[in-house]
PDB file of C-alpha atoms and ligand atoms in Angstrom:
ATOM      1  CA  UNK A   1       0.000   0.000   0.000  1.00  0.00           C
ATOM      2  CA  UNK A   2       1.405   3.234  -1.077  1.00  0.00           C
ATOM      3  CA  UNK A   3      -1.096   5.675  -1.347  1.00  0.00           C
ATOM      4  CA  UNK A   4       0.349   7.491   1.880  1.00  0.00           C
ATOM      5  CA  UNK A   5       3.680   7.420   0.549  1.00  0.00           C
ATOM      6  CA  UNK A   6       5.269  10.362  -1.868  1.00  0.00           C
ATOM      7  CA  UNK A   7       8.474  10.062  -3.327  1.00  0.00           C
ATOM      8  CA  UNK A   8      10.474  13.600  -3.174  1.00  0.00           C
ATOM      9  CA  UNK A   9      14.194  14.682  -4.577  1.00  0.00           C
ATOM     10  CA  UNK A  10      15.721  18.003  -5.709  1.00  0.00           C
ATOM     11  CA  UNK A  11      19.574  19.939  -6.715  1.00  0.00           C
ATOM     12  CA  UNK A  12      21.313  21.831  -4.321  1.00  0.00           C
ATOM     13  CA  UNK A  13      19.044  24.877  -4.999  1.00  0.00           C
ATOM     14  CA  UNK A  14      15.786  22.857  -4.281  1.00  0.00           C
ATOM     15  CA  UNK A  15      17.328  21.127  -0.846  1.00  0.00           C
ATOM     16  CA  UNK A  16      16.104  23.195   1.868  1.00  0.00           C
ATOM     17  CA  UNK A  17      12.669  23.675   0.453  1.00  0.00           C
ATOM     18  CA  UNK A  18      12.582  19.937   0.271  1.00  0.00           C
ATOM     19  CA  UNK A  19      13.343  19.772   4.230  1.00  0.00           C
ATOM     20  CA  UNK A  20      10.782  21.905   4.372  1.00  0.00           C
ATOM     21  CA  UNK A  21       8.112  19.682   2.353  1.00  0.00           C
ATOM     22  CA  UNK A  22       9.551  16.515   3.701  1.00  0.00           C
ATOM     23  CA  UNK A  23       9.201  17.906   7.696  1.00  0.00           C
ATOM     24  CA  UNK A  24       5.574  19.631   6.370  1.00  0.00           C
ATOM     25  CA  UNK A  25       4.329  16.119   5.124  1.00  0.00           C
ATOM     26  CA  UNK A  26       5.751  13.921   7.840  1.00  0.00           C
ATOM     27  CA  UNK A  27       3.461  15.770   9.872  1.00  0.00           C
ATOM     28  CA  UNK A  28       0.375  15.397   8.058  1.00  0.00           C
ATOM     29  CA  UNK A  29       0.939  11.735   8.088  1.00  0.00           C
ATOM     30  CA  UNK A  30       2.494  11.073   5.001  1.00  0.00           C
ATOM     31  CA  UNK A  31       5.816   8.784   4.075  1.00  0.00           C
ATOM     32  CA  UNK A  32       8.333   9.913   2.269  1.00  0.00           C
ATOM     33  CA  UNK A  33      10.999   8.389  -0.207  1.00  0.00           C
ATOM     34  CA  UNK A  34      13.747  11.005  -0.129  1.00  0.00           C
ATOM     35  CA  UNK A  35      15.867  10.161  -3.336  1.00  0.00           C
ATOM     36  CA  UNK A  36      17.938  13.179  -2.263  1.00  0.00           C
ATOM     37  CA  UNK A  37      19.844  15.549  -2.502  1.00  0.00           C
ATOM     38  CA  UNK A  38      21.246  15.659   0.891  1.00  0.00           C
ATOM     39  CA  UNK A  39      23.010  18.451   1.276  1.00  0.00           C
ATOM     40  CA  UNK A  40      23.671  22.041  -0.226  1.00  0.00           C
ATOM     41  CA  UNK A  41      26.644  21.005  -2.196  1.00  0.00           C
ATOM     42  CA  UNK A  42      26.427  21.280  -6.108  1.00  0.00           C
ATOM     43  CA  UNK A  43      24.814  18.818  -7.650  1.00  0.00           C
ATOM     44  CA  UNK A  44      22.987  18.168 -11.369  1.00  0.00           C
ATOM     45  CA  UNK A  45      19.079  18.190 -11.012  1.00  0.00           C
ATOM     46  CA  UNK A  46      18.505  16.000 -14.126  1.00  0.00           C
ATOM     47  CA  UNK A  47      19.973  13.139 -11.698  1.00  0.00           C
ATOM     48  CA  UNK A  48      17.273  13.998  -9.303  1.00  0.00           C
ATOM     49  CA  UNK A  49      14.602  14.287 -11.822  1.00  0.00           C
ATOM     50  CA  UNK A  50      15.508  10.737 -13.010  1.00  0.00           C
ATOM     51  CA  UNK A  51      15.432   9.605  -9.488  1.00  0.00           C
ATOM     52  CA  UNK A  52      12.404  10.424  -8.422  1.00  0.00           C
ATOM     53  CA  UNK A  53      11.047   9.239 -12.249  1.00  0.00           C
ATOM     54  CA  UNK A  54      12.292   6.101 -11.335  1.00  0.00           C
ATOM     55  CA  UNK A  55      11.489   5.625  -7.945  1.00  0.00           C
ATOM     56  CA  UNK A  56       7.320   5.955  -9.135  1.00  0.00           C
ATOM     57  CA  UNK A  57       7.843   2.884 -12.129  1.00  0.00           C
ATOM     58  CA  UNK A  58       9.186   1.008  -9.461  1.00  0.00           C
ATOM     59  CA  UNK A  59       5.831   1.424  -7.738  1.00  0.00           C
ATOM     60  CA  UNK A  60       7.571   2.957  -4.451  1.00  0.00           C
ATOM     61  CA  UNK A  61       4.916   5.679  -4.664  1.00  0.00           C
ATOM     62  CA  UNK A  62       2.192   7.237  -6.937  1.00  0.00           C
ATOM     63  CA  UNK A  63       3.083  10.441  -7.408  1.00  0.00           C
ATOM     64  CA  UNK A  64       6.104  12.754  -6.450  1.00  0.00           C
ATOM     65  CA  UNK A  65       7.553  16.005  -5.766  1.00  0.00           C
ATOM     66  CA  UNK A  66      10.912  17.703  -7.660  1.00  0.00           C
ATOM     67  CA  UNK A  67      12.478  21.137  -6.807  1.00  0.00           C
ATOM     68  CA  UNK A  68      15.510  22.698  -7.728  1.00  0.00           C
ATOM     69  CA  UNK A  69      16.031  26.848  -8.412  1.00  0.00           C
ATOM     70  CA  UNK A  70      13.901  27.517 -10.812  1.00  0.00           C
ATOM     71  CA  UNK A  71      11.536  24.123 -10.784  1.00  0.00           C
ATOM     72  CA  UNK A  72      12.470  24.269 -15.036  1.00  0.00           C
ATOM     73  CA  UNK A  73      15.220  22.173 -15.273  1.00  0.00           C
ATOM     74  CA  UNK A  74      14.308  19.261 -12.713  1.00  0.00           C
ATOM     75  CA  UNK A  75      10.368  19.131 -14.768  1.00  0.00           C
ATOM     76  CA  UNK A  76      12.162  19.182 -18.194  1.00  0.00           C
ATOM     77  CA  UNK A  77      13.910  16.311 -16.273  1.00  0.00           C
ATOM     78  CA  UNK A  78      11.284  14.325 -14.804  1.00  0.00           C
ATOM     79  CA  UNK A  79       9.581  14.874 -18.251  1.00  0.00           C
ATOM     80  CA  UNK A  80      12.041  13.073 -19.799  1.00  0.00           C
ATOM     81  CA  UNK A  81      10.371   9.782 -19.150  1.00  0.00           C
ATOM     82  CA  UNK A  82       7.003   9.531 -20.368  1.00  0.00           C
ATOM     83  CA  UNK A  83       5.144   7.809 -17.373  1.00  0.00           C
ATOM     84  CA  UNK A  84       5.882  11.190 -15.695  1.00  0.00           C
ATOM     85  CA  UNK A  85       3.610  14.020 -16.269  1.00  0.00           C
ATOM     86  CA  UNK A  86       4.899  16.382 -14.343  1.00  0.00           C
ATOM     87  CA  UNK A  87       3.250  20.151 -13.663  1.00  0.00           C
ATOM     88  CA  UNK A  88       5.909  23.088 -12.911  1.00  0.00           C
ATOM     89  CA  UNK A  89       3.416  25.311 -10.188  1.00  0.00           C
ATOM     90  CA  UNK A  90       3.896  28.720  -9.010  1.00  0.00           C
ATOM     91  CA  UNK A  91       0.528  29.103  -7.309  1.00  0.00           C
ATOM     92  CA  UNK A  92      -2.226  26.718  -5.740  1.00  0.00           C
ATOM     93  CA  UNK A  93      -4.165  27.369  -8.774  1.00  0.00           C
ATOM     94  CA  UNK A  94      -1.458  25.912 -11.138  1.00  0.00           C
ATOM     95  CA  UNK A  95      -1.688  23.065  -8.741  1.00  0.00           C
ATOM     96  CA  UNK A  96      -5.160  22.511  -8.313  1.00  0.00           C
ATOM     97  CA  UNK A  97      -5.163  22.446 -12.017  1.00  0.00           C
ATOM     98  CA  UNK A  98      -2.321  20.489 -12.940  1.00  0.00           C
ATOM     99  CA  UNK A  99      -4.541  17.603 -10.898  1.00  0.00           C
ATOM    100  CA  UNK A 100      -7.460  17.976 -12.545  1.00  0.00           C
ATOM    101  CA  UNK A 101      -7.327  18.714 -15.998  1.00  0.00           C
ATOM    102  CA  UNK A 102      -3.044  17.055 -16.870  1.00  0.00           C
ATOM    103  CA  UNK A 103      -3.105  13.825 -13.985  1.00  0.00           C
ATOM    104  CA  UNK A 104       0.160  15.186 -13.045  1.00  0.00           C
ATOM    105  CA  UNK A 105       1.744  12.592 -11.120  1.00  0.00           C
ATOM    106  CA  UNK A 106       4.924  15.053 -10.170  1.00  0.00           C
ATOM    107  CA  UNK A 107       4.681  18.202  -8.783  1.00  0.00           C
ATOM    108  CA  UNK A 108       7.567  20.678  -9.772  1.00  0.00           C
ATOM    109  CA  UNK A 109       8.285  23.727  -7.453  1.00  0.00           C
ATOM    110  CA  UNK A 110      11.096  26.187  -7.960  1.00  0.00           C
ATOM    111  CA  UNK A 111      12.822  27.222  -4.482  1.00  0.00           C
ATOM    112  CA  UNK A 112      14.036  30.426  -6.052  1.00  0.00           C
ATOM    113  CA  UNK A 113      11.060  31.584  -6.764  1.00  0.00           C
ATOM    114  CA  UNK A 114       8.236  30.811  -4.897  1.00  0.00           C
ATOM    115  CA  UNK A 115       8.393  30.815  -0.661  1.00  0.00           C
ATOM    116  CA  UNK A 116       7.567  28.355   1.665  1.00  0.00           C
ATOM    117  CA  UNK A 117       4.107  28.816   2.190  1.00  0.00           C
ATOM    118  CA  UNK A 118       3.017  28.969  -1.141  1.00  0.00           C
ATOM    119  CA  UNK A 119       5.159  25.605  -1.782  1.00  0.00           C
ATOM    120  CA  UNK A 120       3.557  23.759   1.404  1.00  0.00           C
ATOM    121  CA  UNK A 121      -0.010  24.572   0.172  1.00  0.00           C
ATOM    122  CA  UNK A 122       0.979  24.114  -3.530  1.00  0.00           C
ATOM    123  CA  UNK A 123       1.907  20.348  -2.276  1.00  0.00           C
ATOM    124  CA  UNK A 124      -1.111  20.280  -0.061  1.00  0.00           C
ATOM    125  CA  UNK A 125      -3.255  21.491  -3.267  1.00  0.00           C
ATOM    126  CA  UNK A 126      -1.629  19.018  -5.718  1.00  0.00           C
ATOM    127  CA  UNK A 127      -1.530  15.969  -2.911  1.00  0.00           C
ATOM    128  CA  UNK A 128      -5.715  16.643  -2.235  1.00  0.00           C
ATOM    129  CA  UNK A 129      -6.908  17.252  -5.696  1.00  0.00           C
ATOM    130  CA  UNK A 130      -8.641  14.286  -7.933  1.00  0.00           C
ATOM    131  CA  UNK A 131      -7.950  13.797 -11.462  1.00  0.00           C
ATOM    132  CA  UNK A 132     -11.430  15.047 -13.832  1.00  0.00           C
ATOM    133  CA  UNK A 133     -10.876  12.487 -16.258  1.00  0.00           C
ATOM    134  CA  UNK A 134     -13.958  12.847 -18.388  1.00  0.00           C
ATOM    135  CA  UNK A 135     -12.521  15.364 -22.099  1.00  0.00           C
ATOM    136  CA  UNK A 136      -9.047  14.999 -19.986  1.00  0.00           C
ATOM    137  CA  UNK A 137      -8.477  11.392 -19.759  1.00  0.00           C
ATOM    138  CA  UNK A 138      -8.546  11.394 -23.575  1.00  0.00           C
ATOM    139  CA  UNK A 139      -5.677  14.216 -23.817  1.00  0.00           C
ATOM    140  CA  UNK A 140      -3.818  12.291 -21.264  1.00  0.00           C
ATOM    141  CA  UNK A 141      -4.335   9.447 -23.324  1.00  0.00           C
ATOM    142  CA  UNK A 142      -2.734  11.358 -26.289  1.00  0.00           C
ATOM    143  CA  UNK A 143       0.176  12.068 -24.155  1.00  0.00           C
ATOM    144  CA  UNK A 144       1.452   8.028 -24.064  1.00  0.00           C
ATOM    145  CA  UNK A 145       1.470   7.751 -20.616  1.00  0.00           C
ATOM    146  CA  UNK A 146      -1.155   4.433 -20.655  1.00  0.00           C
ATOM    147  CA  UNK A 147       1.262   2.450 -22.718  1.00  0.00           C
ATOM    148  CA  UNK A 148       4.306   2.802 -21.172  1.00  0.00           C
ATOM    149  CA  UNK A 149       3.551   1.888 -17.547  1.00  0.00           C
TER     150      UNK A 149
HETATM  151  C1  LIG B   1      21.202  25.354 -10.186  1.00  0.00           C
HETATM  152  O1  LIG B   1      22.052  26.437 -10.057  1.00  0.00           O
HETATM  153  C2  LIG B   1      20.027  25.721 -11.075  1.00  0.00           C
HETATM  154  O2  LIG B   1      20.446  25.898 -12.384  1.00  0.00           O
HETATM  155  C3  LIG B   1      18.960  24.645 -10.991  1.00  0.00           C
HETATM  156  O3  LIG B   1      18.553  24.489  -9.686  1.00  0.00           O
HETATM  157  C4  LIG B   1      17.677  24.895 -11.767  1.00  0.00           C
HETATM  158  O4  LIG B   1      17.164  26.143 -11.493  1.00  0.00           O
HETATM  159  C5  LIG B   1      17.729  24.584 -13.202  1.00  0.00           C
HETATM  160  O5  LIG B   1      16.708  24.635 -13.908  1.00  0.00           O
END
């Protein structure tokens, strides 16, 4: 059973916003896979991206969370592999969307840009909110992810 469990990583610049999220969560209940990184030295987010990519094919956890500075690079990352739809969110509304009408299964946050609070409720948004399916399960459809996983 892993629907309690989300799977979280970031780069150097994402690393103490994902303390943050990871102490925010633990305390709501949730388990975390922490893929890393684990400390501020300088690191390359696509590894992270990958990571946390990886980590949801191997079934550890449904969906996940990726930060680095800017939230750009570790997305284009995660997007790499295409059972990861993964939504780069400034704002709960981003979020909240991202859910609903794109399945997102990875939530992408950029620790340069965005503070704490909006992050926590951006992960609180994207962690609550139910897929619409409906028009937007065929788009999804179009976007491979039912064959490859
Ligand atoms: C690291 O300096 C920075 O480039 C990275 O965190 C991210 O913003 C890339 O998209």
């Amino acid at each position: 059973m892993t629907d309690n469990v989300i799977v979280i990583g970031s780069d150097h610049a994402g690393y103490s916003l994902k303390q943050v999220l990871v102490a925010h969560l633990e305390e709501k209940g949730w388990r975390i896979v922490d893929v890393g990184t684990n400390g501020a030295a300088s690191v390359d987010y696509p590894d992270f991206g990958a990571a946390v990519a990886h980590a949801l094919k191997e079934g550890k956890a449904p969906r996940g969370i990726v930060v680095c500075g800017t939230g750009i690079g570790i997305s284009i990352a995660a997007n790499r592999h295409d059972w990861i739809r993964a939504g780069l969110c400034h704002d709960i509304t981003s979020a909240r969307l991202c859910r609903l009408h794109n399945d997102a299964n990875v939530l992408a946050l950029g620790a340069r840009l965005i503070g704490e609070e909006v992050a926590k409720d951006c992960v609180d948004v994207f962690l609550a909110t139910e897929f619409e399916g409906g028009r937007h399960q065929r788009r999804v459809d179009k976007l491979g992810f039912a064959e490859s996983m």
